[in-house]
mmCIF file of C-alpha atoms in Angstrom:
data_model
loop_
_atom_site.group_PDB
_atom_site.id
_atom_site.type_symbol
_atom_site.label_atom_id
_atom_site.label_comp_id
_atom_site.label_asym_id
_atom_site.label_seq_id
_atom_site.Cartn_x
_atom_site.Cartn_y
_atom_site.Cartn_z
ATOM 1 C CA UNK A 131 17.279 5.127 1.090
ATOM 2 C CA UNK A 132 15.263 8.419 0.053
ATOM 3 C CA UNK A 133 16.138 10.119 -3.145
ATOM 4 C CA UNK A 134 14.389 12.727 -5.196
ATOM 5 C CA UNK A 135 12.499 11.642 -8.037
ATOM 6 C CA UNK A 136 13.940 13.123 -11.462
ATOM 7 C CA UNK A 137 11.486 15.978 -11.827
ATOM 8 C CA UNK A 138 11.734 19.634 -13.014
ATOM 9 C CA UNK A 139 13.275 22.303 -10.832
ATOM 10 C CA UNK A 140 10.655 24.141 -10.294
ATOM 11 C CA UNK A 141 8.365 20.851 -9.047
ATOM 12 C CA UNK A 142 11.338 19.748 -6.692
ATOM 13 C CA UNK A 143 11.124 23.364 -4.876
ATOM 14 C CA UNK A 144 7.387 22.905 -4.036
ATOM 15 C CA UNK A 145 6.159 20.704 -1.113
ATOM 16 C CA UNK A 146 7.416 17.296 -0.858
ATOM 17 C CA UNK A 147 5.419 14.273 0.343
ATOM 18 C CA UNK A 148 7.542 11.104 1.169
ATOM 19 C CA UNK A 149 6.272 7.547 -0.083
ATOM 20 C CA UNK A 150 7.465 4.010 0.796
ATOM 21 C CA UNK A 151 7.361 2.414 -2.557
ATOM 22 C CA UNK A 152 6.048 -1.149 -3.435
ATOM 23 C CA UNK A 153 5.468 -3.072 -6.196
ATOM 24 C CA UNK A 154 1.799 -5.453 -6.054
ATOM 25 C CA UNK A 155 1.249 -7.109 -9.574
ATOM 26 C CA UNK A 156 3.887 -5.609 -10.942
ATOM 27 C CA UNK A 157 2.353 -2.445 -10.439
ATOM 28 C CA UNK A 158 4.247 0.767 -8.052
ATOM 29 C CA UNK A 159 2.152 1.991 -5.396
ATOM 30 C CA UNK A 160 3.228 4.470 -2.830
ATOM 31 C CA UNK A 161 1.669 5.009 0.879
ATOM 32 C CA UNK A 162 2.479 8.040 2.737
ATOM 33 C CA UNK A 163 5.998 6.888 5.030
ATOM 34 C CA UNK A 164 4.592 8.583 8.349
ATOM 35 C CA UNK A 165 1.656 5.786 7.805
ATOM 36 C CA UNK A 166 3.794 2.849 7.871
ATOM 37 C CA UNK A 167 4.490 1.451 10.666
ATOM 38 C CA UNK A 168 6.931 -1.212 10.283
ATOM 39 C CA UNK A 169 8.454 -3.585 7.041
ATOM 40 C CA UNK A 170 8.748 -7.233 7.468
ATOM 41 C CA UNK A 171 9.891 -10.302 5.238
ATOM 42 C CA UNK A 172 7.548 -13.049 4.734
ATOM 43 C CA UNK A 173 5.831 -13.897 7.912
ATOM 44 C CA UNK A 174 3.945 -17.157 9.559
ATOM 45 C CA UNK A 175 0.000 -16.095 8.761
ATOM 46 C CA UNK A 176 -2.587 -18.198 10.619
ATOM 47 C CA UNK A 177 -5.960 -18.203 8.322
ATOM 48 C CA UNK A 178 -9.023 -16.526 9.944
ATOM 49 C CA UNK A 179 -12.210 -19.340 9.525
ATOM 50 C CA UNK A 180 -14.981 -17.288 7.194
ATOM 51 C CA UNK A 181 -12.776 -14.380 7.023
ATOM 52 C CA UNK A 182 -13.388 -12.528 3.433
ATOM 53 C CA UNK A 183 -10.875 -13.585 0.902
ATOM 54 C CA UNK A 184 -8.866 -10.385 0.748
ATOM 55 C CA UNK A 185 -7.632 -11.310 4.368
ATOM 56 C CA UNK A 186 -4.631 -13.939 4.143
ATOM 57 C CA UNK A 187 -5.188 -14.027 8.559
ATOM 58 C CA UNK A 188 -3.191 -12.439 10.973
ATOM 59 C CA UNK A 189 0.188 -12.805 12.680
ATOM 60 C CA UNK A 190 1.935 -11.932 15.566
ATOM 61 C CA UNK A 191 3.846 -8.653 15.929
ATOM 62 C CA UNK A 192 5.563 -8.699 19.111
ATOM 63 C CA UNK A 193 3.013 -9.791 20.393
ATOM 64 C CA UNK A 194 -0.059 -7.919 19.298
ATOM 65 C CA UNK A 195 -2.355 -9.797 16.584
ATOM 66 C CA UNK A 196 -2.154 -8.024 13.332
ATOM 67 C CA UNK A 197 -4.750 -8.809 10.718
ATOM 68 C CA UNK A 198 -2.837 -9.606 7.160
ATOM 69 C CA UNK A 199 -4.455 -8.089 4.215
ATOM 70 C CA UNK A 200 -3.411 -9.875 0.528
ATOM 71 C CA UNK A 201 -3.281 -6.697 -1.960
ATOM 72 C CA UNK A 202 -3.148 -9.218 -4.678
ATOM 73 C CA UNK A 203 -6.620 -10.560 -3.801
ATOM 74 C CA UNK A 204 -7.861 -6.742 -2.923
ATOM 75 C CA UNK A 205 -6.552 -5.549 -6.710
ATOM 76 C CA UNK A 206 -8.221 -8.880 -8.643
ATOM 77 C CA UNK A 207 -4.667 -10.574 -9.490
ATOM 78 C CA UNK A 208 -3.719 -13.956 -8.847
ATOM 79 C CA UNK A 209 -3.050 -14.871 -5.542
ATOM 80 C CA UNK A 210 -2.345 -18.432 -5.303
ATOM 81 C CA UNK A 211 0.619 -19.136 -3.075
ATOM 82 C CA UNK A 212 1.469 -15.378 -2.301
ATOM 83 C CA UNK A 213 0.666 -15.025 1.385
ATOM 84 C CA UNK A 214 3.188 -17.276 2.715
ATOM 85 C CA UNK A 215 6.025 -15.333 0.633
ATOM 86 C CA UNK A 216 5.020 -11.590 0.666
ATOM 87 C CA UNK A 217 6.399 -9.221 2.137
ATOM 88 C CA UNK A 218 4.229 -7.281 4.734
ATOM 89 C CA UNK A 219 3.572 -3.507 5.145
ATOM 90 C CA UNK A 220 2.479 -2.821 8.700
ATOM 91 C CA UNK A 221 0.173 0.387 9.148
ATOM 92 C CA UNK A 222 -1.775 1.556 11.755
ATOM 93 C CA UNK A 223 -5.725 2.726 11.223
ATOM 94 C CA UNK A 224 -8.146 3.908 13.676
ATOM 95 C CA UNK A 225 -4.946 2.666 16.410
ATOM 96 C CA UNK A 226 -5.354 -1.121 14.800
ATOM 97 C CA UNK A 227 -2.130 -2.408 13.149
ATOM 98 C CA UNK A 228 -2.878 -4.126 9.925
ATOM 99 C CA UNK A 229 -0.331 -5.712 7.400
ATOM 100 C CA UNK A 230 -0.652 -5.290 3.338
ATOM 101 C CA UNK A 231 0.625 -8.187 2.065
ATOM 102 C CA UNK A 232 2.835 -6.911 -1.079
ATOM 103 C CA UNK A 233 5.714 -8.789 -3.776
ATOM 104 C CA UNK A 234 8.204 -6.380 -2.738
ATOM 105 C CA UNK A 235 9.124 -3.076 -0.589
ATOM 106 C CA UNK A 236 10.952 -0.374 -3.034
ATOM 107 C CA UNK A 237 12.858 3.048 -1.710
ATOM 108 C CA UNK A 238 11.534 5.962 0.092
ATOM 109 C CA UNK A 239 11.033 8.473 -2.965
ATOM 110 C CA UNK A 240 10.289 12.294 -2.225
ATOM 111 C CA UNK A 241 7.968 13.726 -4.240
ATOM 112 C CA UNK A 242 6.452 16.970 -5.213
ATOM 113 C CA UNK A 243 2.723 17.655 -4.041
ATOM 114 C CA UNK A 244 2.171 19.600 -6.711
ATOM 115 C CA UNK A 245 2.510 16.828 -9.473
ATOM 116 C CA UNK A 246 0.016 14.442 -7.750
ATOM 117 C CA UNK A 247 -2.697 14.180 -10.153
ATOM 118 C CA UNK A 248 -6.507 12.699 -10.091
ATOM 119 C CA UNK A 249 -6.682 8.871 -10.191
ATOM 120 C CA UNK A 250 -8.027 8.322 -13.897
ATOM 121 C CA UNK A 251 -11.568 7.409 -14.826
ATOM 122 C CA UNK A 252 -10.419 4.539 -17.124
ATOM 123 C CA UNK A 253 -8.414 2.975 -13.886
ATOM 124 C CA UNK A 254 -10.312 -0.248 -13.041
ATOM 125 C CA UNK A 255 -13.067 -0.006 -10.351
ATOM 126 C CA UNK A 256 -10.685 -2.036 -7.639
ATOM 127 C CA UNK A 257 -7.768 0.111 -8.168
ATOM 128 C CA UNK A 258 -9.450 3.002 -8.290
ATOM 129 C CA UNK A 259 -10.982 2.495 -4.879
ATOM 130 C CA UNK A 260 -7.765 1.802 -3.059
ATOM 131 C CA UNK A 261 -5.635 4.952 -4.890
ATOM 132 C CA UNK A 262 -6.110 8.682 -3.950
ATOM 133 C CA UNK A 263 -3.984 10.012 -6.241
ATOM 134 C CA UNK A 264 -1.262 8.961 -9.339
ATOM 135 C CA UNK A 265 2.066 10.212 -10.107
ATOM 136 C CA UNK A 266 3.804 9.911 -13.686
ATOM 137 C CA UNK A 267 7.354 9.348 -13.071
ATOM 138 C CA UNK A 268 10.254 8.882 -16.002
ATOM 139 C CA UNK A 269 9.945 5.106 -16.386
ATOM 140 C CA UNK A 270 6.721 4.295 -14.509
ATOM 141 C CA UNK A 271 3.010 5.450 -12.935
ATOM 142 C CA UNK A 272 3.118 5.281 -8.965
ATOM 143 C CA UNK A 273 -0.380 4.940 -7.425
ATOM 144 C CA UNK A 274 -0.937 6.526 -4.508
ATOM 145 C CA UNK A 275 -2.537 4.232 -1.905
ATOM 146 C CA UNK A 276 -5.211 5.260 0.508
ATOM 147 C CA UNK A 277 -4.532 3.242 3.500
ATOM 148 C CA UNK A 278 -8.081 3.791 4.630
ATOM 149 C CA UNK A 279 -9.717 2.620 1.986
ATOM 150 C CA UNK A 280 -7.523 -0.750 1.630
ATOM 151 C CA UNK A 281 -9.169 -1.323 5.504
ATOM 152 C CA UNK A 282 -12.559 -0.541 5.393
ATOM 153 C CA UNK A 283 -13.481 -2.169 2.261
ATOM 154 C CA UNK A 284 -12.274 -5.654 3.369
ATOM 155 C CA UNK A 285 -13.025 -5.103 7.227
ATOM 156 C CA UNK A 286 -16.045 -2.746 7.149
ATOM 157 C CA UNK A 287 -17.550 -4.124 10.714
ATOM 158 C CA UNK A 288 -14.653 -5.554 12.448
ATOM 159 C CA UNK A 289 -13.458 -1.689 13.078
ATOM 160 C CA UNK A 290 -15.999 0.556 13.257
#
C-alpha cells in the first residue's frame, strides 16, 4: 500500500522518493523501496561462531545464504530473544543479499525530496551512523536509513 504522506501542496508537487517503512525500537525508519529486495516473516537463523554481535547468522533464501543483521543490536536496544521473531528486510549491497532484522514492516510512504532534512547533531552516535537523512511527519520522525552504512560497519572485511 503506498500513500502520500500529509504534507503541503507545494512539497507533494516536488520530487518524490518512495520508502518501505519499519519500525526498530519503536522508532520509524525508512530505506529507499528500489533497495529492498524482498520482506519476510520471522525466519530459521543459524548463528555464525565469532561472528560480531550485530549479526543474528544467516538463513537460506531460496537457496542463497543471506547474512541476518539484528538492527536492535546495531542501534544499542535490547535484543534478547528478537532474532528468532523479527521480521527480515532483504537488501542487496555490493550484489550480496543481506537481511535487517526489524519488529515490524510498515507501508510504502511517498515522500517529498525536498523535505528531507540533515540527521541532527544531538541524534546518538549509533543512529546517526546508520541514517542519511530525517523526515518530520504529522505524528512521528522517520529516519532515513543508509543501507550501506548498516553493512559495512558490522561486516567491514567480509565484503570488501
Amino acid at each position: 500500500m503506498r500513500r502520500q504522506a500529509h504534507l503541503t501542496d507545494e512539497a507533494a508537487l516536488s520530487v518524490a522518493q518512495d520508502y518501505v517503512t519499519m519500525v526498530i525500537g519503536g522508532q520509524t525508519f525508512g530505506i529507499p523501496v528500489l533497495d529492498v529486495r524482498d520482506v519476510l516473516g520471522p525466519q530459521i537463523i543459524t548463528r555464525v561462531p565469532l561472528a560480531p554481535a550485530e549479526i543474528a547468522g544467516s538463513l537460506n533464501l531460496r537457496g542463497r545464504i543471506v547474512t541476518a543483521i539484528d538492527m536492535r543490536r546495531r542501534l544499542g536496544l535490547p535484543a534478547d530473544g528478537f532474532a528468532e521473531k523479527a521480521m527480515a528486510v532483504v537488501v542487496e549491497h555490493e550484489d550480496e543479499p543481506f537481511s535487517l532484522l526489524v519488529d515490524e514492516v510498515g507501508e510504502v510512504l511517498s515522500l517529498p525530496s525536498t523535505l528531507c532534512e540533515p540527521v541532527p547533531a544531538t541524534l546518538g552516535p549509533r543512529w546517526r551512523d546508520v541514517s542519511q537523512g530525517i523526515y518530520r511527519l504529522e505524528d512521528k520522525l522517520l529516519l532515513v536509513l543508509s543501507v550501506g552504512n548498516v553493512i559495512d560497519a558490522v561486516t567491514p572485511d567480509a565484503i570488501h
